[in-house]
């Protein structure tokens, strides 16, 4: 299996531009998670989906952030408009089922820099 | 406020030394996981502990879940440069509304020098 696939791996954009991050979870996994990692705040959960349905989006910083999961094999995280404080590494992770013991499999991350 | 506190935040040691890192909370978890993250990559699961007092060993790594399921420790014997990385603990609750969600600590950055 190819694992969780994220694109792009690196994104540099200017303040005010729209940014779209993409994720393909592991086939057959029912849960998908979007995280943001910074030195200051560590690894923060932004939103997660079970069976393509958003379960908890309380970690989404503000209305500029939105996430969709139109089908079981694809999800997007969009930032519009982007700001310099959004600079971080964004990870997508998937797990087989919504269990308290399920392993989360992380993608390689997208390093976002907003100038 | 972080639900899980990890200490120390940074640890720099020589090859061959032993070390212990800690993960503490005031909350009771149904399970706790430890992940290791290397530069430029996502975290990778090392172990899951589910029973209070449980001890699991993975080669030179020993993981323990506290009796009250509020804390955990990771002990590494004879550390090697390949152990270098960010060690993250993550707790989970057995609750319907948050089932499947992990609450991550901020991690311990370990550097092992040859």
Short mmCIF file of C-alpha atoms in Angstrom, two decimals:
data_model
loop_
_atom_site.label_atom_id
_atom_site.label_comp_id
_atom_site.label_asym_id
_atom_site.label_seq_id
_atom_site.Cartn_x
_atom_site.Cartn_y
_atom_site.Cartn_z
CA UNK A 1 0.00 0.00 0.00
CA UNK A 2 1.23 3.50 -0.83
CA UNK A 3 0.27 4.92 2.54
CA UNK A 4 -1.39 8.30 3.04
CA UNK A 5 -0.61 10.61 0.13
CA UNK A 6 -0.50 14.38 0.51
CA UNK A 7 0.05 17.08 -2.07
CA UNK A 8 1.75 19.38 -2.51
CA UNK A 9 4.73 18.59 -0.25
CA UNK A 10 5.73 22.23 -0.15
CA UNK A 11 3.70 25.36 -0.81
CA UNK A 12 4.90 28.95 -0.75
CA UNK A 13 2.28 31.61 -1.28
CA UNK A 14 1.62 35.25 -0.58
CA UNK A 15 -0.73 36.58 2.05
CA UNK A 16 -4.30 36.76 0.79
CA UNK A 17 -4.00 33.89 -1.67
CA UNK A 18 -6.12 30.76 -1.53
CA UNK A 19 -4.34 27.55 -0.58
CA UNK A 20 -5.69 24.03 -1.12
CA UNK A 21 -4.07 21.00 0.47
CA UNK A 22 -4.98 17.52 -0.70
CA UNK A 23 -5.03 14.11 0.93
CA UNK A 24 -5.65 10.57 -0.22
CA UNK A 25 -6.15 8.23 2.77
CA UNK A 26 -5.22 4.56 2.85
CA UNK A 27 -7.80 2.52 0.98
CA UNK A 28 -10.37 0.99 3.32
CA UNK A 29 -9.73 3.41 6.18
CA UNK A 30 -12.90 5.01 7.54
CA UNK A 31 -11.48 7.88 9.58
CA UNK A 32 -9.49 10.86 8.30
CA UNK A 33 -7.77 13.58 10.35
CA UNK A 34 -6.22 16.94 9.49
CA UNK A 35 -3.51 18.25 11.85
CA UNK A 36 -1.31 21.34 11.94
CA UNK A 37 2.16 21.26 13.54
CA UNK A 38 4.22 24.25 14.68
CA UNK A 39 7.08 24.64 17.12
CA UNK A 40 4.96 26.88 19.33
CA UNK A 41 1.80 24.79 19.52
CA UNK A 42 2.88 21.26 18.66
CA UNK A 43 0.51 18.94 16.78
CA UNK A 44 -3.05 20.30 16.76
CA UNK A 45 -6.12 18.50 15.44
CA UNK A 46 -8.05 20.73 13.04
CA UNK A 47 -10.90 18.45 11.95
CA UNK A 48 -11.73 14.79 11.54
CA UNK A 49 -14.14 12.73 9.49
CA UNK A 50 -15.71 9.33 10.03
CA UNK A 51 -17.17 7.70 6.91
CA UNK A 52 -16.77 11.04 5.04
CA UNK A 53 -18.85 12.93 7.63
CA UNK A 54 -17.19 15.73 9.67
CA UNK A 55 -17.35 14.76 13.34
CA UNK A 56 -15.43 17.51 15.13
CA UNK A 57 -14.22 20.75 13.54
CA UNK A 58 -13.67 22.63 16.79
CA UNK A 59 -9.96 22.82 16.05
CA UNK A 60 -10.43 24.81 12.84
CA UNK A 61 -8.91 28.19 13.70
CA UNK A 62 -11.48 30.40 12.00
CA UNK A 63 -13.79 30.74 9.04
CA UNK A 64 -10.86 31.09 6.68
CA UNK A 65 -10.31 27.34 7.05
CA UNK A 66 -12.61 24.77 5.46
CA UNK A 67 -12.33 21.02 4.84
CA UNK A 68 -14.25 18.63 2.65
CA UNK A 69 -14.33 14.92 2.08
CA UNK A 70 -16.44 14.30 -1.03
CA UNK A 71 -15.67 10.58 -1.08
CA UNK A 72 -13.77 7.93 0.85
CA UNK A 73 -10.56 8.41 -1.12
CA UNK A 74 -10.09 12.17 -1.14
CA UNK A 75 -10.10 15.16 1.20
CA UNK A 76 -9.12 18.82 0.91
CA UNK A 77 -8.20 21.51 3.40
CA UNK A 78 -8.62 25.02 2.08
CA UNK A 79 -7.39 28.31 3.51
CA UNK A 80 -8.87 31.46 2.03
CA UNK A 81 -7.46 34.04 2.44
CA UNK A 82 -4.13 32.79 3.78
CA UNK A 83 -2.14 34.73 6.40
CA UNK A 84 1.52 34.49 7.53
CA UNK A 85 0.43 32.94 10.86
CA UNK A 86 -0.96 29.97 8.89
CA UNK A 87 2.62 28.91 8.08
CA UNK A 88 3.05 25.39 9.46
CA UNK A 89 3.31 21.75 8.46
CA UNK A 90 -0.12 20.28 7.77
CA UNK A 91 -0.56 16.53 8.20
CA UNK A 92 -3.33 14.26 7.04
CA UNK A 93 -3.79 10.93 8.82
CA UNK A 94 -6.16 8.02 8.38
CA UNK A 95 -7.18 5.09 10.56
CA UNK A 96 -9.13 1.90 9.86
CA UNK A 97 -12.01 2.67 12.20
CA UNK A 98 -13.16 5.14 14.88
CA UNK A 99 -11.77 3.15 17.80
CA UNK A 100 -9.98 4.31 20.93
CA UNK A 101 -7.16 1.91 20.02
CA UNK A 102 -6.88 2.48 16.29
CA UNK A 103 -3.48 3.44 14.93
CA UNK A 104 -3.34 6.64 12.93
CA UNK A 105 -1.25 6.52 9.77
CA UNK A 106 0.23 9.89 8.88
CA UNK A 107 1.13 11.28 5.50
CA UNK A 108 4.45 13.06 4.89
CA UNK A 109 2.89 16.48 5.44
CA UNK A 110 2.62 19.71 3.46
CA UNK A 111 4.97 22.49 4.53
CA UNK A 112 3.10 25.75 4.00
CA UNK A 113 4.84 29.11 3.99
CA UNK A 114 2.73 32.25 3.69
CA UNK A 115 4.78 35.35 2.95
CA UNK B 1 -4.02 24.23 27.90
CA UNK B 2 -2.45 20.93 26.91
CA UNK B 3 -4.36 17.82 28.01
CA UNK B 4 -1.16 15.75 28.02
CA UNK B 5 2.07 17.22 29.37
CA UNK B 6 5.34 15.69 28.23
CA UNK B 7 8.70 16.11 29.90
CA UNK B 8 11.38 16.90 29.31
CA UNK B 9 10.72 19.01 26.25
CA UNK B 10 14.29 18.51 24.99
CA UNK B 11 16.83 15.80 25.82
CA UNK B 12 20.36 15.56 24.47
CA UNK B 13 22.47 12.56 25.47
CA UNK B 14 25.45 10.46 24.41
CA UNK B 15 25.16 7.09 22.74
CA UNK B 16 24.90 4.29 25.30
CA UNK B 17 23.08 6.29 27.98
CA UNK B 18 19.68 5.37 29.39
CA UNK B 19 16.78 7.81 29.47
CA UNK B 20 13.15 8.13 30.52
CA UNK B 21 10.55 10.51 29.16
CA UNK B 22 7.19 11.15 30.76
CA UNK B 23 3.63 11.82 29.68
CA UNK B 24 1.23 13.09 32.34
CA UNK B 25 -2.40 14.14 32.53
CA UNK B 26 -5.13 14.79 35.06
CA UNK B 27 -7.53 12.87 32.81
CA UNK B 28 -8.11 9.13 32.67
CA UNK B 29 -7.64 7.64 29.22
CA UNK B 30 -8.93 4.36 27.86
CA UNK B 31 -5.73 3.92 25.88
CA UNK B 32 -2.47 5.71 25.23
CA UNK B 33 -0.23 5.60 22.20
CA UNK B 34 3.40 6.58 21.65
CA UNK B 35 4.58 7.84 18.27
CA UNK B 36 8.02 8.76 16.95
CA UNK B 37 8.49 11.47 14.35
CA UNK B 38 11.65 11.97 12.32
CA UNK B 39 12.49 15.23 10.48
CA UNK B 40 10.43 15.75 7.35
CA UNK B 41 8.08 12.85 8.08
CA UNK B 42 4.81 12.19 9.83
CA UNK B 43 4.60 10.46 13.23
CA UNK B 44 4.77 6.66 13.25
CA UNK B 45 3.14 4.51 15.92
CA UNK B 46 5.47 2.68 18.32
CA UNK B 47 3.03 1.14 20.79
CA UNK B 48 -0.49 1.23 22.23
CA UNK B 49 -1.14 0.54 25.93
CA UNK B 50 -4.65 -0.08 27.19
CA UNK B 51 -4.51 -1.58 30.70
CA UNK B 52 -3.51 0.27 33.88
CA UNK B 53 -0.04 -0.86 34.95
CA UNK B 54 0.67 -2.44 31.57
CA UNK B 55 4.30 -2.70 30.48
CA UNK B 56 5.28 -3.28 26.86
CA UNK B 57 8.76 -3.78 25.47
CA UNK B 58 9.95 -3.02 21.96
CA UNK B 59 13.62 -4.05 21.78
CA UNK B 60 15.43 -1.39 23.89
CA UNK B 61 12.25 0.64 24.48
CA UNK B 62 10.02 -0.03 27.50
CA UNK B 63 6.60 1.59 27.76
CA UNK B 64 4.50 1.72 30.91
CA UNK B 65 0.91 2.84 31.44
CA UNK B 66 0.19 4.22 34.89
CA UNK B 67 -2.07 2.24 37.24
CA UNK B 68 -4.69 5.00 37.12
CA UNK B 69 -4.35 5.33 33.31
CA UNK B 70 -3.46 9.03 33.65
CA UNK B 71 0.22 8.84 32.81
CA UNK B 72 2.83 6.89 30.89
CA UNK B 73 6.57 6.63 30.56
CA UNK B 74 9.01 5.58 27.88
CA UNK B 75 12.40 4.22 28.91
CA UNK B 76 15.20 3.70 26.39
CA UNK B 77 18.17 1.54 27.32
CA UNK B 78 21.55 2.14 25.72
CA UNK B 79 20.33 4.88 23.39
CA UNK B 80 21.64 4.93 19.83
CA UNK B 81 21.80 7.78 17.27
CA UNK B 82 18.98 6.06 15.39
CA UNK B 83 16.69 6.76 18.37
CA UNK B 84 16.89 10.49 17.61
CA UNK B 85 13.47 11.99 16.97
CA UNK B 86 10.38 13.62 18.43
CA UNK B 87 8.51 11.28 20.78
CA UNK B 88 4.79 12.03 21.06
CA UNK B 89 2.26 10.52 23.43
CA UNK B 90 -1.42 10.55 22.57
CA UNK B 91 -4.44 9.60 24.65
CA UNK B 92 -7.87 8.40 23.59
CA UNK B 93 -11.23 8.27 25.32
CA UNK B 94 -13.89 5.59 25.05
CA UNK B 95 -16.66 8.10 24.34
CA UNK B 96 -19.11 8.10 21.49
CA UNK B 97 -18.73 11.72 20.43
CA UNK B 98 -14.92 11.73 20.36
CA UNK B 99 -14.26 8.09 19.55
CA UNK B 100 -11.24 7.75 17.33
CA UNK B 101 -9.80 11.12 18.25
CA UNK B 102 -6.30 11.29 19.76
CA UNK B 103 -5.15 14.04 22.12
CA UNK B 104 -1.43 14.61 21.52
CA UNK B 105 1.18 15.98 23.89
CA UNK B 106 3.73 18.45 22.56
CA UNK B 107 6.48 15.84 22.50
CA UNK B 108 10.01 15.26 23.72
CA UNK B 109 12.75 16.04 21.20
CA UNK B 110 15.51 13.46 21.75
CA UNK B 111 18.99 13.82 20.27
CA UNK B 112 21.49 11.00 20.71
CA UNK B 113 25.09 11.88 19.86
CA UNK B 114 27.57 9.26 18.65
#
